[in-house]
Amino acid sequence: MNDVPAHVRGGFVDRVRAVEDRYRSTSTRLRQ
């Protein structure tokens, strides 16, 4: 993991956060 460039790791984190936000909004919508 240490040999992965910082910008690549940041892009991966942004992608994971976007998926989590989408999942969270979907689960909230289903719960209502």
Short mmCIF file of C-alpha atoms in Angstrom, two decimals:
data_model
loop_
_atom_site.label_atom_id
_atom_site.label_comp_id
_atom_site.label_asym_id
_atom_site.label_seq_id
_atom_site.Cartn_x
_atom_site.Cartn_y
_atom_site.Cartn_z
CA MET A 1 0.00 0.00 0.00
CA ASN A 2 2.91 2.34 0.69
CA ASP A 3 4.09 2.14 -2.92
CA VAL A 4 0.73 3.40 -4.23
CA PRO A 5 0.90 7.08 -5.30
CA ALA A 6 -0.98 9.46 -3.02
CA HIS A 7 -3.22 10.76 -5.82
CA VAL A 8 -4.25 7.20 -6.73
CA ARG A 9 -5.01 6.39 -3.10
CA GLY A 10 -7.00 9.63 -2.76
CA GLY A 11 -9.03 8.83 -5.85
CA PHE A 12 -9.79 5.37 -4.46
CA VAL A 13 -10.92 6.87 -1.14
CA ASP A 14 -13.13 9.37 -2.97
CA ARG A 15 -14.70 6.53 -4.96
CA VAL A 16 -15.37 4.52 -1.79
CA ARG A 17 -16.90 7.56 -0.09
CA ALA A 18 -19.15 8.20 -3.10
CA VAL A 19 -20.37 4.58 -3.04
CA GLU A 20 -20.98 4.78 0.72
CA ASP A 21 -22.95 8.01 0.32
CA ARG A 22 -25.05 6.45 -2.44
CA TYR A 23 -25.68 3.33 -0.33
CA ARG A 24 -26.54 5.42 2.74
CA SER A 25 -29.04 7.58 0.83
CA THR A 26 -30.61 4.48 -0.74
CA SER A 27 -30.94 2.66 2.58
CA THR A 28 -32.45 5.79 4.16
CA ARG A 29 -34.97 6.01 1.33
CA LEU A 30 -35.91 2.32 1.75
CA ARG A 31 -36.29 2.73 5.51
CA GLN A 32 -38.84 5.54 5.15
#
